XYZ file of C-alpha atoms in Angstrom:
684
model
C 66.421 38.039 93.658
C 64.592 34.855 94.440
C 66.064 31.689 93.893
C 65.938 30.027 90.464
C 63.490 27.200 91.658
C 61.120 29.042 93.028
C 58.140 30.803 90.558
C 57.739 34.279 89.801
C 54.873 36.099 90.759
C 52.957 38.075 87.914
C 50.436 40.862 88.280
C 47.238 40.802 86.346
C 47.082 43.709 83.695
C 43.542 45.131 83.100
C 42.908 46.046 79.185
C 40.564 49.027 79.414
C 37.633 48.641 77.206
C 37.070 51.506 74.513
C 33.590 52.914 74.772
C 31.854 54.208 71.561
C 29.088 56.426 71.832
C 26.123 56.590 69.440
C 27.207 58.977 66.973
C 29.979 56.749 65.472
C 27.149 54.290 64.037
C 25.519 57.626 62.694
C 28.884 58.185 60.785
C 29.274 55.000 59.297
C 25.545 55.453 57.902
C 26.246 58.474 56.931
C 29.287 57.392 54.891
C 27.358 54.598 53.133
C 24.815 56.779 52.091
C 27.105 59.610 50.883
C 29.044 56.572 48.586
C 25.556 55.084 47.290
C 24.366 58.955 46.464
C 27.449 59.558 44.012
C 26.670 56.172 43.033
C 23.564 56.907 41.364
C 24.627 60.457 40.588
C 27.228 59.006 38.265
C 24.805 56.755 36.945
C 22.172 59.546 36.351
C 24.760 61.563 34.309
C 26.077 64.062 36.971
C 29.622 64.788 36.999
C 31.834 67.228 38.792
C 32.889 70.402 36.991
C 36.426 69.502 37.188
C 35.668 66.326 35.753
C 33.563 67.510 33.210
C 35.631 70.051 32.006
C 38.613 67.453 31.495
C 36.371 64.704 29.703
C 34.994 66.973 27.384
C 35.251 65.904 23.700
C 33.819 67.217 20.672
C 30.421 66.142 19.721
C 29.607 64.190 16.532
C 26.385 65.485 14.858
C 23.795 63.412 12.593
C 20.779 64.777 10.707
C 17.225 63.472 10.990
C 15.838 61.798 7.707
C 13.357 60.172 6.140
C 13.461 56.936 4.829
C 12.365 53.192 5.026
C 12.150 51.219 8.693
C 12.569 47.839 8.325
C 12.084 45.611 11.311
C 13.867 41.801 10.989
C 13.783 39.012 13.090
C 17.433 37.243 12.525
C 18.111 33.671 13.630
C 20.201 30.803 12.076
C 19.362 27.728 10.430
C 20.836 25.138 7.752
C 20.501 24.764 4.192
C 18.277 21.597 3.023
C 16.394 20.730 -0.373
C 12.983 21.992 -0.794
C 11.888 19.328 -3.103
C 14.019 16.705 -1.501
C 13.376 12.999 -3.410
C 14.055 10.410 -1.623
C 14.940 7.304 -3.266
C 13.756 3.656 -1.484
C 14.469 0.143 -2.281
C 11.337 -1.027 -4.241
C 11.923 -4.742 -3.797
C 8.862 -6.503 -2.569
C 8.904 -9.580 -0.116
C 7.481 -12.213 -2.509
C 7.293 -15.190 -0.326
C 5.082 -18.427 -1.156
C 3.089 -19.314 -3.895
C 0.171 -17.927 -5.268
C -3.292 -19.306 -6.892
C -3.888 -22.591 -7.997
C -0.535 -23.809 -7.500
C -0.750 -24.204 -3.918
C -3.604 -27.003 -4.357
C -2.858 -30.550 -4.037
C -3.578 -32.341 -7.452
C -5.429 -35.518 -7.864
C -4.468 -38.561 -9.329
C -2.934 -38.289 -12.531
C -4.085 -40.035 -15.681
C -7.956 -39.921 -13.990
C -9.971 -40.048 -16.930
C -13.431 -39.153 -17.437
C -15.869 -40.145 -20.474
C -18.081 -37.662 -21.813
C -21.590 -38.057 -23.253
C -23.409 -41.799 -23.126
C -22.434 -45.396 -24.399
C -24.748 -47.976 -24.944
C -23.435 -51.874 -24.257
C -21.791 -52.074 -27.678
C -20.804 -48.260 -28.674
C -21.089 -45.043 -27.832
C -24.035 -42.447 -29.139
C -22.342 -39.280 -27.261
C -18.981 -37.403 -27.367
C -16.155 -39.822 -26.052
C -14.339 -38.749 -22.938
C -11.124 -37.146 -22.801
C -8.417 -38.769 -20.677
C -6.413 -36.578 -18.243
C -3.356 -35.155 -19.140
C -0.307 -33.964 -17.295
C 0.143 -30.471 -17.036
C 2.543 -27.775 -18.465
C 5.769 -28.715 -17.906
C 5.473 -32.495 -16.654
C 3.812 -30.920 -13.575
C 1.591 -34.243 -13.559
C -1.449 -32.565 -13.168
C -4.803 -34.308 -12.571
C -7.707 -35.004 -14.981
C -8.463 -32.673 -17.648
C -12.102 -34.148 -18.126
C -15.719 -33.280 -18.911
C -19.082 -34.409 -17.641
C -19.046 -37.972 -18.537
C -22.153 -40.447 -19.342
C -21.526 -44.108 -19.742
C -24.069 -46.654 -20.893
C -23.605 -50.163 -19.620
C -24.858 -52.861 -21.995
C -27.948 -54.680 -20.678
C -29.634 -57.587 -22.669
C -33.009 -58.669 -21.873
C -34.131 -62.134 -22.416
C -37.462 -62.972 -21.874
C -39.039 -66.618 -22.148
C -42.643 -66.538 -23.367
C -45.292 -68.520 -21.518
C -46.325 -70.986 -24.270
C -44.279 -74.056 -24.370
C -44.408 -74.521 -28.068
C -43.453 -70.654 -28.802
C -40.916 -68.709 -27.567
C -39.306 -65.400 -28.314
C -35.756 -63.920 -28.327
C -34.845 -60.544 -27.696
C -31.585 -58.607 -28.419
C -30.221 -55.604 -26.901
C -30.431 -53.195 -29.640
C -28.101 -50.374 -29.922
C -28.630 -47.161 -30.289
C -26.197 -45.480 -32.087
C -23.873 -45.606 -35.023
C -21.081 -47.281 -33.357
C -23.322 -50.068 -32.409
C -21.822 -53.585 -33.456
C -24.717 -55.637 -32.414
C -27.902 -56.457 -33.779
C -31.211 -57.556 -32.343
C -33.160 -60.158 -33.345
C -37.079 -61.469 -32.510
C -38.339 -64.712 -32.957
C -41.933 -65.040 -32.524
C -43.767 -67.918 -31.456
C -46.609 -69.494 -33.642
C -49.634 -70.901 -32.201
C -50.072 -74.308 -34.010
C -53.845 -75.209 -34.083
C -53.242 -78.874 -34.374
C -53.989 -79.191 -37.765
C -51.485 -79.287 -40.615
C -51.186 -76.902 -43.598
C -53.046 -74.240 -41.467
C -53.402 -70.546 -42.900
C -51.282 -67.773 -42.247
C -54.253 -66.426 -40.030
C -54.417 -69.357 -38.059
C -50.833 -69.814 -37.052
C -50.548 -66.282 -35.356
C -47.240 -65.605 -33.127
C -47.405 -63.880 -30.280
C -44.229 -61.360 -30.043
C -43.487 -61.010 -26.526
C -41.562 -57.447 -27.416
C -43.892 -55.562 -29.854
C -42.420 -53.519 -32.383
C -39.311 -51.612 -31.376
C -36.907 -48.607 -33.455
C -37.381 -45.366 -33.657
C -41.134 -44.098 -35.539
C -41.705 -47.585 -36.016
C -39.304 -47.991 -38.882
C -36.290 -50.415 -38.490
C -34.025 -48.099 -40.881
C -34.304 -45.090 -38.447
C -30.833 -46.634 -37.362
C -32.344 -47.697 -33.752
C -31.770 -51.233 -34.254
C -34.611 -52.365 -33.158
C -37.209 -54.748 -34.705
C -40.901 -55.489 -34.983
C -41.980 -56.846 -31.548
C -39.048 -56.107 -29.739
C -38.522 -53.835 -26.447
C -36.725 -50.627 -27.070
C -33.364 -50.251 -25.799
C -33.415 -46.781 -24.056
C -30.409 -44.956 -23.710
C -31.667 -42.892 -20.770
C -31.784 -45.966 -18.698
C -28.216 -46.694 -19.148
C -27.150 -42.948 -19.159
C -24.311 -42.434 -16.411
C -23.372 -38.699 -15.901
C -20.299 -38.633 -13.546
C -19.586 -36.108 -11.185
C -17.193 -33.258 -12.474
C -13.831 -33.037 -10.706
C -12.205 -29.995 -10.982
C -8.930 -29.113 -12.926
C -6.048 -28.831 -9.846
C -2.319 -29.438 -10.355
C -0.921 -32.622 -9.136
C 2.070 -31.135 -6.793
C 2.887 -28.031 -5.225
C 6.274 -26.846 -4.257
C 6.333 -25.712 -0.535
C 8.565 -22.788 -1.015
C 9.645 -20.755 -3.742
C 13.094 -20.491 -5.205
C 13.774 -16.765 -4.259
C 13.582 -18.101 -0.139
C 15.863 -21.217 -0.828
C 18.349 -18.622 -2.735
C 18.078 -16.098 0.402
C 18.364 -18.625 3.037
C 21.697 -20.168 1.037
C 22.651 -16.666 1.079
C 22.619 -16.161 4.559
C 24.261 -19.088 5.441
C 26.833 -18.039 3.151
C 27.123 -14.986 4.762
C 27.189 -16.520 7.966
C 29.789 -18.632 7.193
C 32.440 -15.937 5.736
C 31.392 -13.558 8.911
C 31.450 -10.456 6.524
C 30.017 -8.323 9.777
C 30.656 -4.607 9.539
C 34.040 -4.284 8.432
C 34.616 -1.093 6.807
C 31.119 0.484 6.927
C 30.838 1.579 10.459
C 29.058 0.760 13.773
C 25.862 -0.744 13.142
C 26.236 -2.030 9.657
C 26.102 -5.641 11.159
C 22.373 -4.965 11.726
C 21.905 -5.086 8.020
C 23.979 -8.043 7.045
C 21.496 -10.552 7.997
C 19.274 -10.921 4.623
C 15.872 -11.615 4.979
C 12.689 -12.319 2.048
C 11.984 -8.954 0.294
C 15.598 -7.766 1.040
C 18.477 -7.487 -1.301
C 22.150 -6.373 -1.880
C 23.697 -3.295 -3.367
C 25.877 -4.521 -6.236
C 27.207 -0.819 -7.509
C 26.351 2.890 -6.204
C 27.640 5.975 -7.803
C 30.110 7.958 -4.657
C 28.330 10.085 -2.496
C 27.964 13.555 -3.691
C 27.970 12.722 -7.267
C 25.487 14.900 -9.655
C 23.066 13.139 -11.758
C 20.579 14.083 -14.114
C 16.893 12.554 -14.269
C 17.084 9.207 -15.674
C 20.695 8.465 -15.099
C 21.753 5.009 -13.244
C 22.709 5.623 -9.562
C 22.379 2.003 -8.090
C 22.631 -1.453 -9.105
C 20.739 -4.212 -6.739
C 21.361 -7.779 -6.661
C 18.473 -9.069 -8.771
C 19.787 -12.691 -9.391
C 17.312 -14.519 -7.045
C 14.492 -12.648 -8.432
C 15.422 -13.740 -12.151
C 15.169 -17.428 -10.790
C 11.929 -16.611 -9.276
C 10.563 -15.329 -12.476
C 11.873 -18.310 -14.825
C 9.791 -20.877 -12.315
C 7.021 -18.009 -12.317
C 6.856 -18.022 -16.372
C 6.022 -22.002 -15.530
C 3.455 -21.686 -13.067
C 1.590 -18.739 -15.413
C 1.648 -21.087 -18.642
C 0.260 -23.983 -16.224
C -2.386 -21.561 -14.918
C -3.112 -20.154 -18.493
C -3.357 -24.086 -19.967
C -5.903 -24.549 -17.303
C -7.897 -21.690 -18.176
C -7.928 -22.916 -21.705
C -8.623 -26.356 -20.676
C -11.613 -25.395 -18.337
C -13.071 -23.368 -21.600
C -12.968 -26.402 -23.825
C -14.755 -28.834 -21.091
C -17.416 -26.253 -20.325
C -18.133 -25.555 -24.507
C -18.006 -29.929 -24.540
C -20.320 -30.322 -21.530
C -22.954 -27.489 -22.773
C -23.207 -29.856 -26.077
C -23.478 -32.751 -24.186
C -26.163 -31.373 -22.089
C -27.937 -30.013 -25.435
C -27.391 -33.388 -27.216
C -29.148 -35.262 -24.099
C -31.795 -32.629 -23.768
C -32.565 -32.258 -27.378
C -31.775 -35.160 -28.948
C -31.530 -38.780 -26.806
C -34.492 -37.969 -24.371
C -37.061 -37.050 -26.855
C -36.124 -39.732 -28.886
C -36.452 -42.005 -26.313
C -39.689 -40.510 -25.345
C -40.787 -41.156 -28.727
C -39.623 -44.932 -28.625
C -41.323 -45.717 -25.693
C -44.731 -44.351 -26.876
C -44.241 -46.217 -30.026
C -43.831 -49.465 -27.876
C -46.604 -48.655 -26.079
C -48.717 -47.983 -29.383
C -47.151 -51.504 -30.472
C -48.207 -53.005 -27.295
C -51.700 -51.839 -27.662
C -51.789 -53.141 -31.290
C -50.700 -56.337 -30.045
C -53.062 -56.621 -27.057
C -55.833 -55.996 -29.503
C -54.908 -58.572 -31.848
C -54.433 -61.101 -28.901
C -57.779 -60.181 -27.660
C -59.128 -61.089 -31.053
C -57.172 -64.076 -31.320
C -58.638 -65.141 -28.095
C -62.091 -64.524 -29.195
C -61.822 -66.177 -32.384
C -60.286 -69.301 -30.678
C -63.068 -69.143 -28.404
C -65.347 -69.719 -31.482
C -63.832 -72.327 -32.774
C -63.462 -74.190 -29.650
C -66.990 -74.133 -29.822
C -67.409 -75.834 -33.443
C -64.509 -78.535 -32.800
C -61.980 -76.949 -34.858
C -59.432 -76.176 -31.842
C -58.295 -77.629 -28.991
C -58.362 -76.141 -25.438
C -54.771 -76.436 -25.046
C -54.713 -73.906 -28.420
C -57.695 -71.447 -26.268
C -55.519 -71.799 -23.293
C -51.904 -70.608 -25.096
C -54.169 -67.705 -26.747
C -55.488 -66.685 -23.339
C -51.675 -66.849 -22.219
C -50.449 -64.707 -25.041
C -53.512 -61.812 -24.445
C -51.729 -61.889 -20.978
C -48.592 -61.398 -21.861
C -49.612 -58.487 -24.341
C -50.981 -56.823 -21.415
C -48.230 -57.240 -19.286
C -46.096 -55.745 -21.913
C -48.402 -52.847 -22.283
C -48.188 -52.072 -18.562
C -44.669 -52.519 -18.324
C -44.381 -49.896 -21.499
C -46.740 -47.265 -19.757
C -44.184 -47.888 -16.904
C -41.373 -47.144 -18.923
C -42.666 -43.628 -20.232
C -43.835 -42.627 -16.329
C -40.438 -43.397 -14.876
C -38.593 -41.880 -18.282
C -40.732 -38.744 -18.276
C -40.894 -37.855 -14.346
C -37.532 -39.257 -12.641
C -34.854 -40.359 -15.353
C -34.872 -37.811 -17.968
C -35.281 -34.688 -15.567
C -32.616 -36.548 -13.381
C -30.081 -36.712 -16.350
C -30.471 -33.143 -17.353
C -30.199 -31.929 -13.863
C -27.152 -33.690 -13.433
C -25.741 -32.379 -16.764
C -27.019 -28.691 -15.590
C -25.273 -29.541 -12.452
C -21.974 -30.343 -14.270
C -21.769 -27.557 -16.573
C -22.332 -25.197 -13.605
C -19.838 -26.762 -11.599
C -17.403 -26.353 -14.948
C -18.145 -22.954 -14.789
C -17.010 -22.418 -11.082
C -14.065 -24.086 -11.822
C -13.012 -22.231 -15.045
C -13.763 -19.071 -13.143
C -11.407 -20.090 -10.269
C -8.755 -20.893 -13.125
C -9.242 -17.796 -14.522
C -8.653 -16.240 -11.104
C -5.831 -18.447 -10.373
C -4.551 -17.126 -13.745
C -4.797 -13.253 -12.843
C -3.016 -14.085 -9.791
C -0.121 -15.704 -11.630
C -0.175 -13.148 -14.067
C -0.305 -10.310 -11.293
C 2.758 -12.086 -9.700
C 4.642 -12.527 -12.828
C 4.612 -8.596 -13.413
C 5.372 -8.116 -9.855
C 8.460 -10.064 -10.197
C 9.416 -8.258 -12.931
C 8.516 -5.329 -11.954
C 10.861 -5.781 -8.936
C 13.720 -7.036 -11.593
C 13.246 -3.790 -12.937
C 13.563 -2.121 -9.790
C 16.596 -3.376 -8.773
C 18.081 -0.507 -11.358
C 17.525 2.546 -9.209
C 17.377 5.736 -11.712
C 17.272 9.309 -10.514
C 13.851 10.585 -10.676
C 14.898 14.053 -11.302
C 18.269 15.940 -11.549
C 20.321 16.579 -8.179
C 23.063 15.895 -6.196
C 23.155 12.061 -4.563
C 23.446 11.894 -0.920
C 23.150 8.564 1.095
C 20.543 8.235 3.218
C 22.551 7.306 6.289
C 20.701 6.317 9.313
C 21.953 8.137 12.200
C 21.198 8.194 16.202
C 20.352 11.631 17.883
C 23.999 11.630 18.583
C 25.474 11.777 15.149
C 26.679 8.307 14.913
C 25.678 6.136 11.920
C 23.692 2.986 12.766
C 22.925 2.070 9.375
C 25.337 2.904 6.344
C 24.607 2.720 2.361
C 27.608 1.058 0.983
C 28.515 -1.255 -2.039
C 27.326 -4.610 -0.650
C 25.289 -3.869 2.073
C 21.758 -5.626 2.561
C 19.013 -3.277 1.626
C 15.407 -3.907 3.133
C 12.005 -3.122 1.604
C 11.340 0.563 1.443
C 14.346 1.260 3.381
C 15.829 4.817 2.048
C 18.736 4.391 -0.656
C 19.801 8.194 -1.017
C 18.408 11.812 -1.245
C 18.284 13.640 -3.962
C 17.992 17.400 -3.808
C 18.344 19.927 -6.385
C 20.710 22.974 -5.698
C 18.591 24.711 -7.657
C 15.572 24.492 -5.360
C 16.754 24.867 -1.825
C 15.740 26.099 1.491
C 16.732 27.204 5.138
C 15.397 25.193 7.917
C 15.720 27.928 10.430
C 15.248 27.939 14.562
C 12.742 30.386 15.528
C 13.076 31.307 19.036
C 9.621 30.760 20.906
C 9.902 34.742 22.269
C 10.138 35.768 18.202
C 7.477 33.016 16.771
C 4.718 35.348 17.154
C 6.082 38.037 14.502
C 6.990 35.641 12.052
C 4.311 34.679 9.414
C 4.059 32.482 6.171
C 4.638 34.678 3.069
C 7.135 37.374 4.933
C 10.644 37.852 2.506
C 13.597 37.056 4.226
C 17.135 37.734 3.524
C 19.292 34.563 3.554
C 23.869 34.886 4.243
C 25.340 31.266 3.961
C 28.335 31.117 5.990
C 30.246 29.697 3.418
C 29.570 32.246 0.649
C 29.262 35.604 2.827
C 29.241 37.585 -0.401
C 26.206 36.037 -2.395
C 22.972 36.807 -0.181
C 19.925 34.979 -0.983
C 16.061 36.179 -1.153
C 13.729 33.784 0.107
C 10.110 33.472 1.719
C 8.879 32.055 4.668
C 6.969 29.126 3.462
C 5.592 27.048 6.611
C 6.049 27.440 10.555
C 5.592 24.596 12.771
C 2.871 24.138 14.968
C 4.814 22.404 17.657
C 7.612 23.595 19.961
C 10.924 21.375 20.398
C 13.262 21.878 23.292
C 16.883 22.938 23.166
C 18.936 19.987 24.745
C 20.328 20.968 27.971
C 18.213 24.187 28.381
C 14.269 25.393 29.044
C 14.488 27.393 25.797
C 11.692 25.918 23.276
C 12.195 26.518 19.674
C 9.920 26.472 16.534
C 11.176 25.497 12.987
C 10.455 27.419 10.045
C 11.136 26.891 6.388
C 12.286 29.779 4.122
C 12.068 28.823 0.400
C 15.220 30.103 -1.273
C 13.693 32.272 -4.606
C 16.847 31.169 -6.640
C 19.963 29.308 -5.500
C 22.973 28.445 -7.500
C 25.262 25.229 -7.899
C 27.682 25.346 -5.452
C 24.812 25.148 -2.464
C 24.836 21.950 -0.786
C 22.631 20.480 2.083
C 23.629 21.410 5.783
C 25.621 24.248 5.380
C 24.684 27.037 8.158
C 22.696 30.258 7.051
C 21.578 33.212 8.570
C 18.329 34.361 7.922
C 16.800 37.918 8.359
C 12.845 37.441 8.061
C 11.395 40.929 7.353
C 8.528 41.396 9.942
C 6.814 44.843 9.240
C 8.320 47.962 6.859
C 7.633 51.091 7.332
C 8.289 53.396 4.148
C 9.306 57.004 3.786
C 9.017 58.009 7.526
C 10.946 60.288 9.849
C 13.584 58.479 11.550
C 16.935 58.858 13.818
C 19.805 56.571 14.383
C 18.775 54.490 17.065
C 22.488 55.151 18.871
C 21.393 58.819 18.973
C 18.481 57.762 21.654
C 19.100 57.709 25.138
C 16.438 55.821 27.422
C 15.333 57.009 30.959
C 13.203 54.861 32.359
C 10.724 54.057 29.663
C 10.942 57.506 28.223
C 13.361 58.167 25.111
C 15.225 61.161 24.563
C 17.581 62.760 22.205
C 20.242 65.544 22.139
C 19.288 68.497 19.554
C 21.413 71.009 18.388
C 20.707 74.514 19.786
C 22.567 77.270 17.892
C 21.267 80.016 20.232
C 23.029 78.505 23.289
C 25.730 77.789 21.287
C 26.374 81.869 20.469
C 25.726 82.671 23.908
C 28.200 80.095 25.013
C 26.283 77.748 26.869
C 26.201 73.708 25.593
C 24.894 73.570 21.989
C 22.167 71.364 22.566
C 19.329 70.609 24.618
C 17.172 67.141 25.783
C 14.375 66.670 23.623
C 11.874 63.934 24.521
C 10.658 62.167 21.291
C 7.984 59.446 20.659
C 9.143 56.445 18.873
C 7.414 53.977 16.547
C 9.133 50.993 14.509
C 12.665 50.461 14.758
C 15.124 48.172 13.344
C 18.840 47.640 14.258
C 19.881 51.128 12.449
C 17.187 53.357 12.444
C 13.803 54.167 14.565
C 10.541 55.976 13.068
C 10.172 59.082 14.938
C 6.030 59.993 15.431
C 6.487 62.828 17.663
C 9.087 65.377 18.522
C 11.593 65.772 15.505
C 11.114 66.653 12.248
C 13.310 66.063 8.807
C 16.752 67.934 8.877
C 17.128 68.567 12.758
C 20.709 67.788 14.004
C 21.394 65.639 17.090
C 23.831 64.104 18.764
C 25.197 60.883 17.335
C 26.011 59.405 20.666
C 24.670 60.967 23.834
C 25.698 58.308 26.004
C 28.256 60.693 27.871
C 26.455 63.598 27.779
C 24.991 64.796 31.143
C 21.483 63.376 31.938
C 18.480 65.497 31.262
C 17.239 68.011 33.601
C 16.079 66.817 36.939
C 12.239 68.168 36.401
C 12.410 65.805 33.593
C 14.005 62.946 35.267
C 11.460 63.233 38.164
C 9.478 59.902 36.963
C 12.605 58.156 36.056
C 14.528 59.109 39.480
C 11.255 57.634 41.505
C 11.393 54.270 39.541
C 14.943 53.661 39.979
C 15.075 54.750 43.757
C 11.833 53.378 44.596
C 10.697 55.668 47.025
C 8.147 58.941 46.586
């Protein structure tokens, strides 16, 4: 025995290796092939006699008949209104003023006189002083074309030291308060007791008046220079009618601003109205609040009051607009009156004053010619008497000066006529016509302004009426809450919520006119067409199937979230609904794609498919009498098929009996399955 401290010696054991021959691998492959063949045979319908005998069950037979084969596309959808009326907020945004009320006015109280006035009185129509606009707006001048006559007194001294003539300004008009006086200068022959013919006074002015008659009302006397109103006629330019002041903002904007500030101070927020409601709390121009609204889901009739919006700001604006409306109306009436006055003024000068002044000048020219001829005869007579010693040289010199004065007066009168006919008269007529045209343009502007103010007033009144929201038709009130794609309410309709212009308030679907918005898979959309009939089964009312018709199919597909499948939407109108229908109910629709009437058909369960061939197990009474299996496989040609029946085009006739469910029967004969086996195995 070896000592304990010495290591023991171990002998190495060699493990012999098992060597397998080539037959082992072949055996494994043969076993796998046998298992695969058994599986294929089982799937093909082969059964061992022992198993076939143990699984033998009584056969169930069905008879081939004639009937209809209907092909349906079955999809799901939801109920919605076919004639849904969306009622929106129709309160418009009215900001700022419209029309002439925005113009800055002129100084109130400015007046103009219409017509012509002489130095002492007026012959035309008197002017109109400016009046303030309606409601104490301090409007500018309401005046017409004006013309003023300035008083002019012409004083002229004669060249004779012993004689002088004074001419007063003769007035033209009924209101004249002054009179003209003329004094004639008489020539003294140096001898006392001279005859009237010898003391010939030379008048410096000539005859005056209208038509040579002092009773014509012109106030001019013989030998005086006529006073022409045309030379003192002044036409002031027309000043358009404008309001005195204009407010920079409307009462509505101020009230909305005050409401917004009050809301911010109150901190109303979105309490009790869901997330996102605070976005509607900020009231802006053109927005209003819901004062009262019917509960969601209420049934209403056409004309029933559904909601009441806040109209207090609009009512205040209507009162202010009424004032602007009346003011604009008064401007139109005033412009029309001024136009009539200035047209009369134009006719008065063109057809009255101007022809009269021309006649006065011509009469004055004639008078001057007469005076000149008389002065010439007087001078000739004086010279003859001077030769005879009956007149002094100084008297002859005086007669020569009288002739010169008459010649100057005639030249001056002819210049007056030329000035009047070529310059002064046409200028005044043009100025009056320009004023008339300016008044017409201003009247047109005032009429347009009045039209705008009228339209604005009607719009405000329409907005006030729109604050009472009524049902346009019969239906169910459904709040138009704004939701995001995840179903979260972003803007909720409720009492006290602020609405903007054109924002939907509620929908009004009619239960009697509903439709189904169905989702059609892209693989089936080619079979669906408009006008196809459909059967609708609502999940909430499965015992009340409805009939419908495909109305339209969308042309663009929509992807399903989280999938590569795309769907199309089809609207299926319900032929006749009932009062319990509500939008949003789930429904199943069966769209009838195609129908074959009175054709040979077999139940779909009785058909056994092998590859692309269809077979049925047909009853064989002769084989049954011989003790063999009472059926045989018969290949058939299938036409149209629905979930229950398939149309038989070839291979069966009405009255034949086939096995109802041939799935457990042995497969058709191998010669009939040759092509199918090749297709399954994949080898020739």
